[in-house]
Coordinates of C-alpha atoms and ligand atoms in Angstrom, one line a residue:
Chain A
M1 CA 2.0 23.5 -20.9
I2 CA 1.7 20.3 -22.8
E3 CA 4.7 18.6 -24.5
I4 CA 4.2 15.6 -26.8
K5 CA 7.0 13.8 -28.6
N6 CA 6.7 10.8 -30.9
L7 CA 3.5 9.7 -29.3
N8 CA 1.9 6.4 -30.5
R9 CA -1.2 4.6 -29.5
Y10 CA -2.0 1.3 -31.2
Y11 CA -4.5 -1.4 -30.7
Q12 CA -3.6 -5.1 -31.2
V13 CA -6.1 -6.3 -33.8
G14 CA -5.4 -10.0 -34.2
K15 CA -1.7 -10.2 -35.2
E16 CA -1.7 -6.7 -36.6
R17 CA -1.1 -3.4 -34.8
F18 CA -3.6 -0.8 -35.7
Y19 CA -2.3 2.7 -35.0
A20 CA -5.0 5.1 -33.8
I21 CA -2.4 7.8 -33.6
R22 CA 1.1 7.6 -35.0
D23 CA 4.3 9.5 -34.2
I24 CA 2.5 12.7 -33.0
S25 CA 4.7 15.6 -31.7
L26 CA 3.3 18.9 -30.7
S27 CA 3.3 21.4 -27.9
I28 CA 0.5 23.6 -26.4
K29 CA 1.3 26.6 -24.2
K30 CA -0.7 27.6 -21.2
G31 CA -3.8 29.5 -22.0
E32 CA -3.9 28.4 -25.7
F33 CA -7.1 27.5 -27.5
V34 CA -6.4 24.5 -29.6
L35 CA -8.6 22.6 -32.1
F36 CA -8.1 18.9 -33.0
H37 CA -9.6 18.7 -36.4
G38 CA -10.2 15.6 -38.5
V39 CA -12.7 13.2 -39.9
S40 CA -14.3 10.4 -37.9
G41 CA -11.7 7.8 -37.0
S42 CA -8.7 10.1 -37.4
G43 CA -7.7 9.7 -33.8
K44 CA -9.0 12.9 -32.1
T45 CA -10.6 11.1 -29.2
T46 CA -7.6 8.9 -28.7
L47 CA -5.2 11.9 -28.5
L48 CA -7.5 13.8 -26.3
S49 CA -7.8 10.9 -23.9
I50 CA -4.1 10.5 -23.5
I51 CA -3.7 14.2 -22.8
A52 CA -6.5 14.0 -20.2
G53 CA -4.8 11.0 -18.5
V54 CA -7.8 8.7 -19.3
D55 CA -5.7 6.5 -21.6
R56 CA -2.0 5.8 -21.8
P57 CA 0.2 5.8 -24.9
S58 CA 1.9 2.7 -26.3
S59 CA 5.1 4.7 -26.7
G60 CA 6.4 8.2 -26.8
M61 CA 6.6 11.0 -24.3
I62 CA 3.9 13.3 -23.0
S63 CA 4.3 15.8 -20.2
V64 CA 1.4 18.0 -18.9
N65 CA 2.2 20.8 -16.6
N66 CA 5.7 19.3 -16.1
E67 CA 4.3 16.0 -15.1
L68 CA 5.2 12.9 -17.1
I69 CA 1.6 11.7 -17.0
S70 CA 2.1 8.5 -19.0
K71 CA 4.5 7.2 -16.3
L72 CA 2.5 8.1 -13.3
P73 CA 1.4 5.2 -11.0
D74 CA -2.4 4.8 -11.2
Q75 CA -3.3 6.6 -8.0
H76 CA -1.2 9.6 -8.9
L77 CA -2.7 9.7 -12.4
S78 CA -6.3 9.9 -11.1
R79 CA -5.3 12.6 -8.6
F80 CA -3.7 14.5 -11.4
R81 CA -6.7 14.1 -13.7
N82 CA -9.0 15.3 -10.9
R83 CA -7.0 18.4 -10.2
E84 CA -5.6 19.5 -13.5
I85 CA -8.0 18.4 -16.2
G86 CA -11.6 19.3 -16.7
I87 CA -13.2 16.8 -19.2
I88 CA -16.4 17.4 -21.1
F89 CA -17.3 14.1 -22.8
Q90 CA -19.4 13.9 -25.9
H91 CA -22.2 12.2 -24.0
Y92 CA -21.6 14.3 -20.9
N93 CA -21.4 11.3 -18.6
L94 CA -23.5 12.9 -15.8
L95 CA -24.9 11.0 -12.9
E96 CA -28.4 11.1 -14.2
S97 CA -30.3 10.5 -11.0
L98 CA -28.5 13.3 -9.0
T99 CA -29.1 17.0 -9.1
V100 CA -27.0 19.4 -11.1
Y101 CA -25.5 20.7 -7.9
D102 CA -24.5 17.2 -6.7
N103 CA -23.0 16.4 -10.1
V104 CA -20.9 19.5 -10.1
S105 CA -19.7 19.0 -6.5
A106 CA -18.7 15.4 -7.1
P107 CA -15.1 16.0 -8.2
L108 CA -14.5 17.9 -5.0
I109 CA -15.2 15.0 -2.7
P110 CA -11.6 13.6 -2.7
E111 CA -10.3 17.1 -2.0
R112 CA -11.5 17.2 1.6
L113 CA -12.8 20.8 1.6
S114 CA -15.2 22.4 4.0
L115 CA -18.9 22.5 3.0
K116 CA -18.7 26.2 2.7
E117 CA -15.7 26.1 0.4
I118 CA -17.5 23.5 -1.8
D119 CA -20.6 25.6 -2.0
K120 CA -18.6 28.6 -3.0
R121 CA -16.8 26.8 -5.8
V122 CA -19.9 25.0 -7.1
K123 CA -21.9 28.2 -7.3
K124 CA -19.0 30.0 -9.1
S125 CA -18.8 27.2 -11.7
L126 CA -22.5 27.0 -12.2
K127 CA -22.5 30.7 -12.9
I128 CA -19.7 30.6 -15.4
A129 CA -21.4 27.7 -17.2
N130 CA -24.7 29.6 -17.2
I131 CA -26.7 26.9 -15.4
S132 CA -27.2 28.3 -11.9
H133 CA -31.0 28.4 -12.4
K134 CA -31.1 24.6 -12.8
A135 CA -28.9 23.8 -9.8
N136 CA -31.6 21.7 -8.1
S137 CA -32.9 19.9 -11.1
I138 CA -32.3 16.2 -11.6
A139 CA -29.8 15.7 -14.4
S140 CA -32.0 13.3 -16.3
T141 CA -34.6 16.0 -16.8
L142 CA -32.3 18.4 -18.5
S143 CA -32.2 19.3 -22.2
G144 CA -29.1 18.4 -24.2
G145 CA -27.7 21.9 -24.0
E146 CA -28.3 22.1 -20.3
K147 CA -26.7 18.7 -19.7
Q148 CA -23.6 20.0 -21.5
R149 CA -23.5 23.2 -19.4
C150 CA -23.8 21.0 -16.3
A151 CA -20.8 19.0 -17.6
I152 CA -18.9 22.2 -18.2
A153 CA -19.6 23.4 -14.6
R154 CA -18.3 20.0 -13.4
A155 CA -15.2 20.4 -15.4
L156 CA -14.5 23.8 -13.9
V157 CA -15.2 23.1 -10.3
T158 CA -11.7 21.9 -9.4
D159 CA -10.3 24.9 -11.0
A160 CA -8.5 22.7 -13.6
S161 CA -6.0 24.6 -15.8
I162 CA -6.8 22.5 -18.8
I163 CA -10.3 21.9 -20.3
V164 CA -10.8 19.2 -22.9
C165 CA -14.0 18.8 -24.9
D166 CA -14.7 15.9 -27.2
E167 CA -17.1 16.7 -30.0
P168 CA -18.9 19.4 -27.9
T169 CA -21.3 20.6 -30.7
A170 CA -22.3 17.2 -32.1
N171 CA -25.6 17.0 -30.3
L172 CA -26.5 20.7 -30.1
D173 CA -28.8 22.9 -32.1
R174 CA -27.7 26.3 -33.4
A175 CA -28.8 28.3 -30.3
N176 CA -27.1 26.1 -27.9
I177 CA -23.9 26.0 -30.0
D178 CA -23.8 29.8 -29.7
I179 CA -24.3 29.7 -25.9
F180 CA -21.5 27.1 -25.7
L181 CA -19.1 29.2 -27.8
D182 CA -19.8 32.1 -25.5
I183 CA -18.8 30.0 -22.5
L184 CA -15.6 28.8 -24.2
K185 CA -14.7 32.4 -24.9
K186 CA -15.2 33.3 -21.2
L187 CA -13.0 30.3 -20.2
H188 CA -10.3 31.5 -22.7
K189 CA -10.3 34.9 -21.0
L190 CA -9.8 33.1 -17.7
N191 CA -6.5 31.9 -19.2
K192 CA -7.6 28.2 -19.3
T193 CA -5.9 26.0 -21.8
I194 CA -8.7 24.7 -24.0
I195 CA -8.6 21.7 -26.3
V196 CA -11.6 20.9 -28.5
S197 CA -11.8 17.9 -30.7
T198 CA -14.3 18.4 -33.5
H199 CA -15.1 17.9 -37.2
D200 CA -17.6 20.8 -37.0
P201 CA -16.3 23.6 -39.4
I202 CA -18.0 26.3 -37.2
F203 CA -14.9 26.4 -34.9
Q204 CA -12.5 27.3 -37.8
K205 CA -14.2 30.7 -38.1
L206 CA -13.5 31.7 -34.5
D207 CA -11.0 34.4 -34.3
Y208 CA -9.5 33.4 -30.9
I209 CA -8.2 30.0 -32.0
D210 CA -4.4 29.7 -31.4
Q211 CA -3.7 26.4 -33.1
I212 CA -5.5 24.0 -35.4
I213 CA -4.1 20.5 -35.4
H214 CA -5.3 18.4 -38.4
L215 CA -5.3 14.7 -38.0
E216 CA -5.6 12.2 -40.8
D217 CA -5.5 8.4 -40.1
G218 CA -3.8 9.1 -36.8
V219 CA -1.0 11.3 -38.3
L220 CA -0.5 15.0 -38.0
V221 CA -0.9 17.0 -41.2
S222 CA -0.1 20.7 -41.4
Chain B
M1 CA 4.0 -40.9 5.3
N2 CA 4.1 -39.3 8.7
S3 CA 0.6 -39.1 10.2
L4 CA 1.1 -35.5 11.4
L5 CA 1.2 -34.2 7.9
L6 CA -2.4 -35.5 7.5
N7 CA -3.5 -33.5 10.4
T8 CA -6.1 -31.0 9.1
D9 CA -4.6 -27.8 10.6
I10 CA -1.1 -28.7 9.5
A11 CA -2.3 -29.7 6.0
I12 CA -4.1 -26.4 5.6
F13 CA -1.2 -24.4 6.9
L14 CA 1.3 -26.2 4.6
L15 CA -1.0 -25.9 1.6
G16 CA -1.6 -22.2 2.3
E17 CA 2.2 -21.6 2.5
F18 CA 2.7 -23.6 -0.7
I19 CA 0.0 -21.8 -2.7
L20 CA 1.5 -18.5 -1.6
W21 CA 4.9 -19.6 -2.6
V22 CA 3.7 -20.5 -6.1
V23 CA 2.2 -17.1 -6.5
L24 CA 5.4 -15.5 -5.2
L25 CA 7.4 -17.7 -7.6
I26 CA 5.6 -16.2 -10.5
A27 CA 6.1 -12.7 -9.1
F28 CA 9.8 -13.6 -8.6
G29 CA 10.2 -14.6 -12.2
V30 CA 8.6 -11.5 -13.5
N31 CA 10.5 -9.5 -11.0
L32 CA 13.8 -10.7 -12.4
Y33 CA 12.7 -9.9 -15.9
L34 CA 11.7 -6.4 -14.8
L35 CA 15.1 -5.9 -13.1
K36 CA 16.8 -6.8 -16.3
K37 CA 14.8 -4.6 -18.6
W38 CA 13.9 -1.6 -16.4
D39 CA 14.9 1.7 -17.8
F40 CA 12.7 4.5 -16.4
H41 CA 13.9 7.2 -18.7
S42 CA 12.9 5.3 -21.8
Y43 CA 9.6 5.9 -23.5
T44 CA 9.5 2.7 -25.5
N45 CA 6.5 0.4 -25.7
L46 CA 8.6 -2.1 -23.8
Q47 CA 9.2 0.2 -20.9
Y48 CA 5.5 1.2 -20.7
R49 CA 4.5 -2.5 -20.7
I50 CA 7.1 -3.1 -18.0
E51 CA 5.7 -0.3 -15.9
K52 CA 2.2 -1.8 -16.1
L53 CA 3.6 -5.2 -15.3
A54 CA 5.6 -3.8 -12.3
Y55 CA 2.4 -2.3 -10.9
L56 CA 0.5 -5.6 -11.3
I57 CA 3.4 -7.5 -9.7
M58 CA 3.4 -5.0 -6.8
V59 CA -0.3 -5.6 -6.1
I60 CA 0.4 -9.4 -6.1
I61 CA 3.3 -9.0 -3.8
I62 CA 1.4 -6.8 -1.4
F63 CA -1.4 -9.3 -1.3
S64 CA 0.9 -12.2 -0.6
F65 CA 2.7 -10.3 2.1
L66 CA -0.6 -9.5 3.9
M67 CA -1.3 -13.3 3.8
K68 CA 2.1 -14.0 5.3
F69 CA 1.2 -11.7 8.3
I70 CA -2.0 -13.8 8.8
L71 CA -0.1 -17.2 8.4
L72 CA 2.3 -16.5 11.2
P73 CA -0.3 -16.5 14.0
Y74 CA -1.9 -19.5 12.3
F75 CA 1.4 -21.3 12.5
V76 CA 1.7 -20.6 16.2
F77 CA -1.9 -21.6 16.7
T78 CA -1.3 -24.9 14.8
M79 CA 1.7 -25.7 16.9
D80 CA -0.3 -25.1 20.0
K81 CA -3.0 -27.4 18.8
I82 CA -0.8 -30.3 18.0
S83 CA 0.8 -30.0 21.4
D84 CA -2.4 -31.9 22.4
I85 CA -1.5 -34.9 20.4
V86 CA 2.2 -34.9 20.9
P87 CA 2.8 -36.7 24.2
G88 CA 4.5 -34.7 26.9
A89 CA 4.1 -31.4 25.2
M90 CA 1.7 -29.1 27.1
C91 CA 2.1 -26.2 24.8
S92 CA 4.1 -25.1 21.7
A93 CA 7.3 -24.9 23.7
G94 CA 7.6 -28.6 23.5
V95 CA 6.6 -28.8 19.9
I96 CA 8.9 -26.1 18.7
S97 CA 11.9 -27.7 20.4
F98 CA 11.0 -31.1 19.2
N99 CA 13.6 -31.0 16.4
A100 CA 16.3 -28.7 15.1
Y101 CA 13.9 -27.0 12.7
G102 CA 11.6 -25.5 15.3
M103 CA 13.8 -22.6 16.5
K104 CA 15.3 -22.0 13.0
L105 CA 11.8 -21.7 11.7
F106 CA 10.8 -19.2 14.3
F107 CA 13.8 -17.0 13.5
I108 CA 13.4 -17.2 9.7
K109 CA 9.7 -16.3 10.0
M110 CA 10.6 -13.3 12.1
A111 CA 13.3 -12.2 9.7
I112 CA 10.8 -12.6 6.8
L113 CA 8.2 -10.5 8.5
L114 CA 10.7 -7.7 9.3
L115 CA 11.9 -7.7 5.7
L116 CA 8.3 -7.7 4.4
M117 CA 7.6 -4.7 6.5
I118 CA 10.7 -2.9 5.1
W119 CA 9.7 -3.9 1.5
L120 CA 6.2 -2.4 2.0
M121 CA 7.7 0.8 3.4
I122 CA 10.2 1.1 0.5
N123 CA 7.4 0.4 -2.0
H124 CA 5.2 3.0 -0.4
Y125 CA 7.8 5.7 -0.8
D126 CA 8.8 4.4 -4.2
I127 CA 5.3 4.8 -5.6
E128 CA 4.8 8.1 -3.8
A129 CA 7.9 9.5 -5.5
K130 CA 6.3 9.0 -8.9
V131 CA 9.7 8.3 -10.6
Y132 CA 10.4 4.9 -8.8
P133 CA 13.7 6.0 -7.3
W134 CA 13.9 2.8 -5.2
F135 CA 12.7 0.3 -7.9
R136 CA 15.9 -1.6 -8.0
A137 CA 16.4 -1.6 -4.2
K138 CA 12.9 -3.0 -3.5
S139 CA 13.2 -5.5 -6.4
W140 CA 16.5 -6.9 -5.0
L141 CA 15.0 -7.0 -1.6
F142 CA 12.2 -9.0 -3.0
V143 CA 14.6 -11.5 -4.5
F144 CA 16.2 -11.9 -1.1
I145 CA 12.9 -12.3 0.6
F146 CA 11.8 -14.9 -1.9
I147 CA 14.9 -17.0 -1.2
L148 CA 14.2 -16.8 2.5
I149 CA 10.5 -17.8 1.9
T150 CA 11.7 -20.8 -0.2
I151 CA 13.9 -21.9 2.7
E152 CA 11.1 -21.3 5.1
L153 CA 8.7 -23.5 3.1
Y154 CA 11.2 -26.3 3.1
W155 CA 11.7 -26.0 6.8
D156 CA 8.0 -25.8 7.4
Y157 CA 7.6 -29.1 5.7
A158 CA 10.7 -30.7 7.3
F159 CA 9.6 -29.5 10.8
F160 CA 6.2 -31.1 10.7
A161 CA 7.3 -34.2 8.8
D162 CA 10.0 -34.8 11.5
I163 CA 7.7 -34.7 14.5
D164 CA 7.2 -38.2 15.8
I165 CA 4.1 -38.4 17.9
H166 CA 5.4 -41.6 19.6
K167 CA 8.4 -39.9 21.2
V168 CA 7.8 -38.3 24.6
L169 CA 8.6 -34.7 24.7
N170 CA 9.8 -32.1 27.2
C171 CA 7.5 -29.3 28.1
C172 CA 8.1 -25.7 28.9
S173 CA 8.5 -26.4 32.6
T174 CA 11.6 -28.4 31.9
L175 CA 12.9 -26.2 29.2
Y176 CA 12.6 -22.9 31.0
G177 CA 11.6 -23.6 34.6
L178 CA 14.5 -25.8 35.5
L179 CA 16.9 -23.0 35.2
E180 CA 15.2 -21.3 38.2
G181 CA 17.4 -21.2 41.2
V182 CA 20.6 -21.2 39.2
N183 CA 20.7 -17.7 37.7
P184 CA 17.9 -17.6 35.3
L185 CA 18.2 -14.0 34.3
P186 CA 20.5 -12.8 31.5
F187 CA 23.4 -10.3 32.0
G188 CA 23.5 -11.2 35.7
L189 CA 20.5 -9.1 36.4
D190 CA 18.1 -9.7 39.2
K191 CA 14.3 -9.4 38.8
R192 CA 14.0 -5.9 40.2
E193 CA 16.8 -4.6 38.0
I194 CA 15.3 -6.1 34.8
I195 CA 11.9 -4.6 35.6
I196 CA 13.4 -1.2 36.2
L197 CA 15.3 -1.5 32.9
F198 CA 12.1 -2.6 31.2
Y199 CA 10.3 0.6 32.0
M200 CA 13.4 2.7 31.5
I201 CA 13.9 1.4 28.0
Y202 CA 10.2 1.9 27.2
A203 CA 10.6 5.5 28.3
M204 CA 13.8 5.9 26.3
I205 CA 12.0 4.6 23.2
I206 CA 9.1 7.0 23.6
S207 CA 11.3 10.1 24.4
S208 CA 13.7 9.4 21.6
T209 CA 10.8 9.0 19.2
F210 CA 9.4 12.4 20.1
G211 CA 12.9 13.9 20.4
K212 CA 13.7 12.6 16.9
Q213 CA 16.9 10.9 18.1
N214 CA 17.1 7.9 15.8
Y215 CA 20.3 6.4 17.1
I216 CA 19.1 6.5 20.7
L217 CA 15.8 4.9 19.4
L218 CA 17.8 2.2 17.7
I219 CA 19.8 1.4 20.8
G220 CA 16.5 1.4 22.7
L221 CA 15.0 -1.1 20.3
I222 CA 18.0 -3.4 20.4
L223 CA 18.0 -3.4 24.2
F224 CA 14.3 -3.9 24.3
I225 CA 14.5 -7.2 22.4
P226 CA 16.2 -9.2 25.1
I227 CA 15.0 -7.1 28.1
G228 CA 11.3 -7.2 26.9
Y229 CA 11.5 -10.9 26.2
Y230 CA 13.1 -11.9 29.5
S231 CA 10.9 -9.5 31.5
V232 CA 7.9 -11.3 30.2
L233 CA 9.4 -14.7 30.5
Y234 CA 10.6 -14.3 34.1
F235 CA 8.4 -11.7 35.6
F236 CA 5.2 -10.6 33.8
G237 CA 4.6 -14.1 32.5
T238 CA 4.4 -15.4 36.1
Y239 CA 1.6 -12.9 36.8
I240 CA -0.3 -14.1 33.7
Y241 CA 0.0 -17.7 34.9
E242 CA -0.3 -16.6 38.5
M243 CA 2.4 -19.1 39.2
P244 CA 5.8 -17.9 40.4
N245 CA 7.8 -20.5 38.7
H246 CA 6.0 -20.9 35.4
N247 CA 8.4 -19.4 32.9
C248 CA 7.1 -20.1 29.4
P249 CA 6.6 -17.8 26.5
F250 CA 4.1 -20.1 24.8
C251 CA 1.5 -21.3 27.3
M252 CA 0.0 -17.8 27.3
L253 CA -1.0 -18.4 23.7
Q254 CA -3.6 -20.9 24.9
K255 CA -7.2 -20.5 25.6
D256 CA -6.7 -20.9 29.4
Y257 CA -5.0 -17.5 29.4
Y258 CA -7.4 -15.9 27.0
Y259 CA -4.9 -16.1 24.1
I260 CA -3.3 -13.1 25.7
G261 CA 0.1 -14.2 24.2
Y262 CA -1.1 -13.2 20.7
P263 CA -1.6 -9.5 21.4
L264 CA 1.3 -9.5 23.9
W265 CA 3.9 -10.9 21.5
G266 CA 2.3 -9.4 18.5
S267 CA 2.5 -5.9 19.9
F268 CA 6.1 -6.5 21.2
F269 CA 7.5 -7.7 17.9
G270 CA 5.2 -5.4 15.9
G271 CA 6.7 -2.4 17.8
V272 CA 10.3 -3.6 17.2
F273 CA 9.7 -4.1 13.5
L274 CA 7.8 -0.9 13.1
G275 CA 10.6 1.0 14.9
I276 CA 13.4 -0.5 12.7
T277 CA 11.4 0.1 9.6
A278 CA 10.8 3.8 10.6
I279 CA 14.5 4.3 11.3
L280 CA 15.5 2.9 8.0
A281 CA 12.9 5.1 6.2
E282 CA 14.4 8.2 7.9
E283 CA 18.1 7.4 7.8
R284 CA 18.3 5.6 4.4
L285 CA 15.4 6.9 2.4
K286 CA 15.5 10.4 4.0
K287 CA 11.7 10.2 4.4
D288 CA 9.8 11.5 7.3
S289 CA 8.0 8.4 8.8
K290 CA 5.9 9.9 11.5
R291 CA 3.0 7.5 11.0
L292 CA 5.2 4.4 11.4
K293 CA 6.6 5.8 14.6
Y294 CA 3.2 6.6 16.0
L295 CA 2.2 3.0 15.2
M296 CA 5.4 1.8 17.0
V297 CA 4.6 3.9 20.1
L298 CA 1.1 2.6 20.1
S299 CA 2.3 -1.0 19.7
F300 CA 4.8 -0.8 22.6
T301 CA 2.3 1.0 24.7
I302 CA -0.2 -1.8 24.2
F303 CA 2.6 -4.3 25.1
V304 CA 3.6 -2.5 28.3
T305 CA 0.0 -2.0 29.3
I306 CA -0.8 -5.6 29.0
C307 CA 2.3 -6.6 31.0
T308 CA 1.6 -4.0 33.7
F309 CA -2.1 -4.9 33.8
F310 CA -1.5 -8.5 34.9
V311 CA 0.8 -7.4 37.8
L312 CA -1.6 -4.7 39.0
H313 CA -4.6 -7.1 38.6
Y314 CA -2.8 -9.7 40.7
Y315 CA -1.9 -7.2 43.4
Y316 CA -5.4 -5.8 43.5
K317 CA -6.9 -9.3 43.9
N318 CA -4.4 -10.6 46.4
G319 CA -2.9 -7.6 48.1
V320 CA 0.7 -9.0 47.6
F321 CA 3.1 -9.5 44.7
L322 CA 4.1 -12.9 43.6
E323 CA 7.2 -14.2 45.3
P324 CA 9.2 -16.9 43.6
V325 CA 9.3 -20.1 45.5
K326 CA 12.8 -21.4 45.8
V327 CA 12.7 -24.8 44.3
E328 CA 15.6 -27.1 44.7
M329 CA 14.1 -30.1 43.1
V330 CA 11.7 -29.8 40.2
M331 CA 9.0 -32.3 39.7
Ligands
ATP1 N1 -10.4 0.0 -28.2 C1 -10.2 0.0 -29.5 N2 -9.8 -1.1 -30.2 C2 -9.5 -1.0 -31.5 N3 -9.5 0.1 -32.2 C3 -9.9 1.3 -31.6 C4 -10.2 1.3 -30.2 N4 -10.5 2.6 -29.9 C5 -10.4 3.3 -31.0 N5 -10.0 2.5 -32.1 C6 -9.8 3.0 -33.4 O1 -8.9 4.0 -33.5 C7 -9.2 5.0 -34.5 C8 -9.3 6.3 -33.9 O2 -10.4 6.4 -33.0 P1 -10.8 7.8 -32.3 O3 -12.0 7.5 -31.5 O4 -9.7 8.4 -31.7 O5 -11.3 8.6 -33.6 P2 -12.0 10.0 -33.6 O6 -11.2 10.9 -34.5 O7 -12.3 10.5 -32.3 O8 -13.4 9.7 -34.4 P3 -14.8 10.4 -34.2 O9 -14.8 11.7 -34.8 O10 -15.7 9.4 -34.9 O11 -15.1 10.5 -32.7 C9 -10.5 4.5 -35.0 O12 -10.2 3.9 -36.3 C10 -11.0 3.5 -34.1 O13 -11.7 2.5 -34.7
MG2 MG1 -14.1 10.8 -31.2

């Protein structure tokens, strides 16, 4: 459950305030599949970052799973992010010199689990993300689509209830886009809350989208 | 200008205290601003900025506090060092009682350390609770601590500035030793009774800790302050010095006694402070403070072990215990 009320995020540019998002209010229920749609610069990444606890708002209220995340002290916020949110960045942000397996197990390090439990969870996420066969490959040797699937597996491994993807299809070809959409459908069936920011019209055709949120110059348009 | 202020160690110490005070002064100013504007339930830009600022100030305060914990032993060390250049003083005992500031300084430093520990404890639970339930409490406590630190800085300066190296001083043997033969022990106790009490109170502290009886623990701590102190002064200390009539809390800080005074007094006061902090956490903040209590138990156990060790060591070496020599005329 995500509740947002009168959310603003601005940047100080000289003496002016530039609003990346302005007065956004919305709510997303658990298990919903939500699109943030808008042209480049409309504020999609900004809004997504605040929901994911990567950025903080300038003003306004945001609560995620009943936690007022914008008010959490730093150490709580990073723990929250690690447990509740799976992030798939546009450029994947993998540790290029490590194997797929090690990349995927990294978020579990602070959780102090047994090696057996870690292994179980990593294998499960690799399977959902369709990348088990590359478990022992070095990340830098993967193709774009495989890198993304590795990032998906990493986002799943802590069993986060919310998955956010920033421009997931921007660097994929048609075949990989289809594989990706398949995985998203699987996650949707697992009752994960999924938020995708995109300007790719392909998403609008999907029949399992619950909400499309249009952004224009940082403002919500319906 | 008094020549002692130009002494390197004193200059470093005073400079260190001063720099820390300036940092804390800034934190103090910001802290007052935060206290005035703080409204956790608001989502305005101002409140978000304040929360960020509060976090930054907290980091600064924690850093300065850790420095304070380092500066206290350095203060003692400095006093010990200048006892070499002050005629008549053989250890810090003479230096600290040179003027009226010495003992005041000692007590205010102790009070500050205790309050710092309490602030750190409140801050820990305040952050842990996510909604800053003790923000105002810890901020006001910081205001109070800052005032004490300001007084302390002035007394630090006044203390060293007032030491005249041409005046002959008393040393610990005249300050503490002379009393021997009258009735040196407090509360009309004799040596055997105070030692029995010493171990009994230690046992009482340990058992009340594990039995979760905070009021008994508090009584134990309050009793242990004088009993622990006088036991070292009039009994265990004599085994450290291996001299039956040498009653001084300071000489043991010197190299001749392997600086044993630092861990000894450190673990003693550390235990007392940890205990008080833990009781406050449980009784006032309603927080389980197991870790603090374990640290307290550890601290006191180190203290009691050091004390006991010197007695056993002496007995093992000499086959007898130290007997105080009755002295009618000293020196
Ligand atoms: N650190 C910053 N300083 C100043 N302006 C910024 C900063 N970060 C983002 N912005 C501005 O905020 C606006 C929204 O940016 P955002 O990245 O959210 O857009 P977007 O919708 O994700 O665009 P894209 O589709 O190109 O990724 C942009 O105009 C951008 O220039
Ligand atoms: Mg973007």
